[in-house]
PDB file of C-alpha atoms in Angstrom:
ATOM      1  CA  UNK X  64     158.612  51.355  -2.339  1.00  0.00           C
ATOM      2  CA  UNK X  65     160.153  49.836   1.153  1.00  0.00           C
ATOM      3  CA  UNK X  66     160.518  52.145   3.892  1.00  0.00           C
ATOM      4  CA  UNK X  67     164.074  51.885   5.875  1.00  0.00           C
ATOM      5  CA  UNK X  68     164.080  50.682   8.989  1.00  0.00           C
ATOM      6  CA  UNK X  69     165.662  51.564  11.840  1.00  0.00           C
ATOM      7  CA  UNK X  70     167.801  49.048  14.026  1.00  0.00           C
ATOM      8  CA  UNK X  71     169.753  48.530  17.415  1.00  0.00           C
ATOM      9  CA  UNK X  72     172.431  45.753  17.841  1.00  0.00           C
ATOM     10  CA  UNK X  73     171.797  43.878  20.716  1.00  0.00           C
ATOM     11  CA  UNK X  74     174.803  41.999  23.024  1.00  0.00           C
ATOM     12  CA  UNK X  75     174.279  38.925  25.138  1.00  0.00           C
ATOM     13  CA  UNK X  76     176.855  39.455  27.583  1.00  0.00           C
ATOM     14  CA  UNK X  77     177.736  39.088  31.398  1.00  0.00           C
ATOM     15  CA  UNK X  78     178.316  43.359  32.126  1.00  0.00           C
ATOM     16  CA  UNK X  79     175.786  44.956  30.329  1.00  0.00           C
ATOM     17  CA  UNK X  80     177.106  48.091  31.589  1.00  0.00           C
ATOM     18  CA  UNK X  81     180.551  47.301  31.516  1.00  0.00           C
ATOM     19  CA  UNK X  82     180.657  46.394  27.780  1.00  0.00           C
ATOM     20  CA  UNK X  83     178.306  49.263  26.368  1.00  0.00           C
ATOM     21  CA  UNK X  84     181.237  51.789  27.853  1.00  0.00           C
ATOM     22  CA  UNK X  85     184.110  49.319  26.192  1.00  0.00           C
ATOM     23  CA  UNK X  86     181.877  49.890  22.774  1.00  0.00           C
ATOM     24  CA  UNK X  87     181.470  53.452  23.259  1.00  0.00           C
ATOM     25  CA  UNK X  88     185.329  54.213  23.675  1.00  0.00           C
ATOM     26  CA  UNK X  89     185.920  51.534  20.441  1.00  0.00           C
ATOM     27  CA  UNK X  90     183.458  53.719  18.279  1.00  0.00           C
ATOM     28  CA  UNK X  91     183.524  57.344  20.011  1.00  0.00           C
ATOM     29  CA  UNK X  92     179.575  56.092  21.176  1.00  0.00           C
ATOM     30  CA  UNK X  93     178.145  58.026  24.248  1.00  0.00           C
ATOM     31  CA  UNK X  94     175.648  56.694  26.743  1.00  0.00           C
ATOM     32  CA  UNK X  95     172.119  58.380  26.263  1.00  0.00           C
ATOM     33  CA  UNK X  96     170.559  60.750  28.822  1.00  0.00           C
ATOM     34  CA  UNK X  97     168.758  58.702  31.856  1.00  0.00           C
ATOM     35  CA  UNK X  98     164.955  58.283  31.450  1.00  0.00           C
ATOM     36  CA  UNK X  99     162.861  61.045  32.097  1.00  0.00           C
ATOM     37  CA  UNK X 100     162.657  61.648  36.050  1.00  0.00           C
ATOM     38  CA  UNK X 101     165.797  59.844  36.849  1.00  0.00           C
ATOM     39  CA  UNK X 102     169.088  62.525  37.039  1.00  0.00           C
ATOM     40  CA  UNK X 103     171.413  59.271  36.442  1.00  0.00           C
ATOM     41  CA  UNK X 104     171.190  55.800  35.196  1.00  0.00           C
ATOM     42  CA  UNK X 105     172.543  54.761  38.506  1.00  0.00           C
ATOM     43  CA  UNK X 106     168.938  56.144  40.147  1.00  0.00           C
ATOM     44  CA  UNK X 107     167.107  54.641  37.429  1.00  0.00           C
ATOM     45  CA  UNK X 108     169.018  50.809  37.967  1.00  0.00           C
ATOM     46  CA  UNK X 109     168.089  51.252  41.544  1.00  0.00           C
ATOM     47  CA  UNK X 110     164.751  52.099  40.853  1.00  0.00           C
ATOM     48  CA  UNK X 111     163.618  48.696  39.086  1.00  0.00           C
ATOM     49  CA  UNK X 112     163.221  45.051  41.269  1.00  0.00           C
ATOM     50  CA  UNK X 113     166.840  43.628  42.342  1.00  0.00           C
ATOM     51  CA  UNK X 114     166.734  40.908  39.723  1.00  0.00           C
ATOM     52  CA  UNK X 115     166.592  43.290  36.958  1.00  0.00           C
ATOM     53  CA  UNK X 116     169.298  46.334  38.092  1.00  0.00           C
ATOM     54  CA  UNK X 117     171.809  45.472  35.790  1.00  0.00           C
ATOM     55  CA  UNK X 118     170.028  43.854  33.410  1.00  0.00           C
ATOM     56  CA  UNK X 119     170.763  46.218  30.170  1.00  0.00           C
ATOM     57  CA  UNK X 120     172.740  49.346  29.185  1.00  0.00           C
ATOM     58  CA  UNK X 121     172.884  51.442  25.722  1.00  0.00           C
ATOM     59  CA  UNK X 122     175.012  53.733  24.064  1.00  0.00           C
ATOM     60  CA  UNK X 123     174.730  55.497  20.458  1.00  0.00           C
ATOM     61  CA  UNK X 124     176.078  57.566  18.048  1.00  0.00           C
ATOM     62  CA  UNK X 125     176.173  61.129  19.227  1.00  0.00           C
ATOM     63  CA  UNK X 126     175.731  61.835  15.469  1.00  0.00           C
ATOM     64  CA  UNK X 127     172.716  59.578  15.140  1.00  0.00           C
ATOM     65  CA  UNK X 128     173.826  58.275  12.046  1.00  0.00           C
ATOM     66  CA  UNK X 129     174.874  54.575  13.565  1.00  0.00           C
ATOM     67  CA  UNK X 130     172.381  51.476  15.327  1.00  0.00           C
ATOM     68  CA  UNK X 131     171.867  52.256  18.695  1.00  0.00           C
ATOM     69  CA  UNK X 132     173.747  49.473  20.867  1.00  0.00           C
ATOM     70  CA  UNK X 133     171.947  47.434  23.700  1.00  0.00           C
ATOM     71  CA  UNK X 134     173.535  45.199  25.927  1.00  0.00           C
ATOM     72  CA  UNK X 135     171.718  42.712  28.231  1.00  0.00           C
ATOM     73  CA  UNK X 136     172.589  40.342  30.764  1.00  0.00           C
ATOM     74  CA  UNK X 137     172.100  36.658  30.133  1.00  0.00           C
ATOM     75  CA  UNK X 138     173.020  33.680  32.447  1.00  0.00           C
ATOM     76  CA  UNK X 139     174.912  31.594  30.061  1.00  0.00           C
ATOM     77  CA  UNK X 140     178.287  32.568  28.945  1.00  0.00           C
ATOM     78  CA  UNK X 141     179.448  32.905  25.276  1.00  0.00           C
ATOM     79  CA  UNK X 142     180.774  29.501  24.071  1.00  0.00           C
ATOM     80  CA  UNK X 143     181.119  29.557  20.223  1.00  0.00           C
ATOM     81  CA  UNK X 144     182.307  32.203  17.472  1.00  0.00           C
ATOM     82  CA  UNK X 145     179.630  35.021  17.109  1.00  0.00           C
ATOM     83  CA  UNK X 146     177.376  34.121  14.072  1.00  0.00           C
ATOM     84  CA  UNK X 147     176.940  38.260  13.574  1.00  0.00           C
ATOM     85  CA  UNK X 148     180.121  40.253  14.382  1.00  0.00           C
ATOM     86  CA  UNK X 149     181.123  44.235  14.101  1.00  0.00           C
ATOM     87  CA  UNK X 150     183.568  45.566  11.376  1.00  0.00           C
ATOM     88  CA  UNK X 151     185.238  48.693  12.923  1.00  0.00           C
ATOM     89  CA  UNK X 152     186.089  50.831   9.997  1.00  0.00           C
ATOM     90  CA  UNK X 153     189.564  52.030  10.527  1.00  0.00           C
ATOM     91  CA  UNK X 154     191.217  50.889   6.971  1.00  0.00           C
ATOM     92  CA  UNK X 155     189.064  52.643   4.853  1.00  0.00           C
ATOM     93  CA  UNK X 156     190.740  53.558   1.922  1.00  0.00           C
ATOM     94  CA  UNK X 157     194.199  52.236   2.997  1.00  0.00           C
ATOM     95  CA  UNK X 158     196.070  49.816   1.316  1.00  0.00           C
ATOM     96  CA  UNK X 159     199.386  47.566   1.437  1.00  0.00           C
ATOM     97  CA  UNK X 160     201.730  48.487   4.454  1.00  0.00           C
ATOM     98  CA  UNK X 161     199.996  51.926   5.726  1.00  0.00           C
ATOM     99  CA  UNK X 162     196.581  49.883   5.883  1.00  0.00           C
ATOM    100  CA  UNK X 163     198.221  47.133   7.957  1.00  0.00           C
ATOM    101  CA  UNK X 164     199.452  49.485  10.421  1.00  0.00           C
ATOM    102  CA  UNK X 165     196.592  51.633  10.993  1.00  0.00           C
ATOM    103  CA  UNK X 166     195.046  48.081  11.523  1.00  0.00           C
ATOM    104  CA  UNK X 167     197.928  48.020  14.354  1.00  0.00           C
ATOM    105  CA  UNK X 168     197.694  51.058  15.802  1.00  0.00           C
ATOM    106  CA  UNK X 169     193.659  50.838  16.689  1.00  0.00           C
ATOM    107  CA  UNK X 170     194.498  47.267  17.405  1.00  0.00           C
ATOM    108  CA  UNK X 171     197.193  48.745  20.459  1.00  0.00           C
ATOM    109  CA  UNK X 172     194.441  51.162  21.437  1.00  0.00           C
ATOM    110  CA  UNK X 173     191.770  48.289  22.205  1.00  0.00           C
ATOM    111  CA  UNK X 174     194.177  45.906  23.735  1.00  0.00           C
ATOM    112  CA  UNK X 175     195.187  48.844  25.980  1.00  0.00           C
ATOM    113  CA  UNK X 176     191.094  48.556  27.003  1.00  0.00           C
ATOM    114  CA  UNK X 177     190.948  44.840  27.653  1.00  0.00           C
ATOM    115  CA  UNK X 178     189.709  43.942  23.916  1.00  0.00           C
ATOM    116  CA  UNK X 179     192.359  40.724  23.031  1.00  0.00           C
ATOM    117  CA  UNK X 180     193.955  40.392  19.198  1.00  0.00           C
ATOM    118  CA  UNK X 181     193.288  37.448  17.233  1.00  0.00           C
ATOM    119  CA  UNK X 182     195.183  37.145  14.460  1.00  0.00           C
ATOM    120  CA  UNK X 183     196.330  39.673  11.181  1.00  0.00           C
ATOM    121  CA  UNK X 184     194.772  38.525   8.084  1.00  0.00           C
ATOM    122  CA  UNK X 185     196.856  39.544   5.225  1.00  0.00           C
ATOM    123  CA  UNK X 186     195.511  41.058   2.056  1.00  0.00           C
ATOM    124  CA  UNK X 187     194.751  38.254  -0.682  1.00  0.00           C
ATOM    125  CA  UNK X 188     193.409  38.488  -4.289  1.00  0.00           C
ATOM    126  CA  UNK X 189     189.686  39.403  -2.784  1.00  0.00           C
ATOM    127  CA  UNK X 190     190.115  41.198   0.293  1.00  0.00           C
ATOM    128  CA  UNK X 191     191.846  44.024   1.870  1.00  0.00           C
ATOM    129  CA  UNK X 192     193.893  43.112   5.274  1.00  0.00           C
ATOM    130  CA  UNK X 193     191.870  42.785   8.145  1.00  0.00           C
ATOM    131  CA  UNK X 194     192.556  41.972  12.078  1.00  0.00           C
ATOM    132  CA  UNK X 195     190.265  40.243  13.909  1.00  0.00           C
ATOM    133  CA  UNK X 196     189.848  41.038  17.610  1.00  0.00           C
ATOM    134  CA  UNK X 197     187.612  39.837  20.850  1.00  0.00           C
ATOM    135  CA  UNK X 198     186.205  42.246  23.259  1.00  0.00           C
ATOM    136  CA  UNK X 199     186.403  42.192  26.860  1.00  0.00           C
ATOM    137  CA  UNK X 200     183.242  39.544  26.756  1.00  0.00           C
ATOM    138  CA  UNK X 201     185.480  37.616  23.954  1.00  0.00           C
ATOM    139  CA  UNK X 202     183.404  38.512  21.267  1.00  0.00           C
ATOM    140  CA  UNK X 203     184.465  38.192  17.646  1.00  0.00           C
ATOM    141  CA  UNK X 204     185.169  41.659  15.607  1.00  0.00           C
ATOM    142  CA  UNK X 205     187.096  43.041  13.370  1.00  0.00           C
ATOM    143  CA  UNK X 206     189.330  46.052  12.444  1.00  0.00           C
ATOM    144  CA  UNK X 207     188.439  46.505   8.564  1.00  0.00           C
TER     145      UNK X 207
END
């Protein structure tokens, strides 16, 4: 029998710390207590060599049901659609109109954070209606 495993999602991205607190107000995430010693992740960033302060920030799932997220700084910038992308579960259960604009309503409360709308996606034979979104970094998601 296969064991589960557990997983993070990791983020290339620019603002390591910038995006992690953009995901945790998308999915009600929290950042994690600072590492043992250090009273805030500010002291522990300024603790570590100049070229890495910055480099990476987290946030979880205060339930710790969901991935842990971790964001780290790259050099290049994104330049093609995401080949792995987050479905933000706000539809569940909805259908026809009342799906559509709960899809609406979280989609005002992201734009309101910097995150950018795409485009609607109606409902079709196959799939419920879905709107797909960028985050502050521009990348691909969706409100499912």
């Amino acid at each position: 029998m296969s064991t589960i495993k557990q997983f993070q999602v990791t983020f290339d991205c620019a603002e390591p710390e910038r995006l992690a607190r953009f995901w945790c107000e998308v999915l009600g995430y929290v950042v994690p207590p600072a590492p043992k010693g250090f009273a805030t992740w500010a002291d522990y960033d300024r603790s570590l060599p100049p070229e890495q302060q910055g480099g990476g920030f987290a946030c979880v799932d205060p339930t710790g049901v969901g991935p842990r997220l971790y964001f780290q700084r790259v050099p290049e910038g994104k330049v093609v659609k995401n080949r792995l992308h987050l479905d933000v579960r706000v539809g569940t259960g909805l259908r026809g109109e009342e799906r559509v604009a709960a899809l609406e309503a979280e989609c005002a409360r992201l734009m309101a954070l910097g995150a950018q709308r795409v485009r609607l996606l109606l409902a079709d034979d196959h799939n419920e209606s879905c709107l797909v979104m960028r985050d502050i970094e521009g990348n691909e998601f969706c409100l499912d």
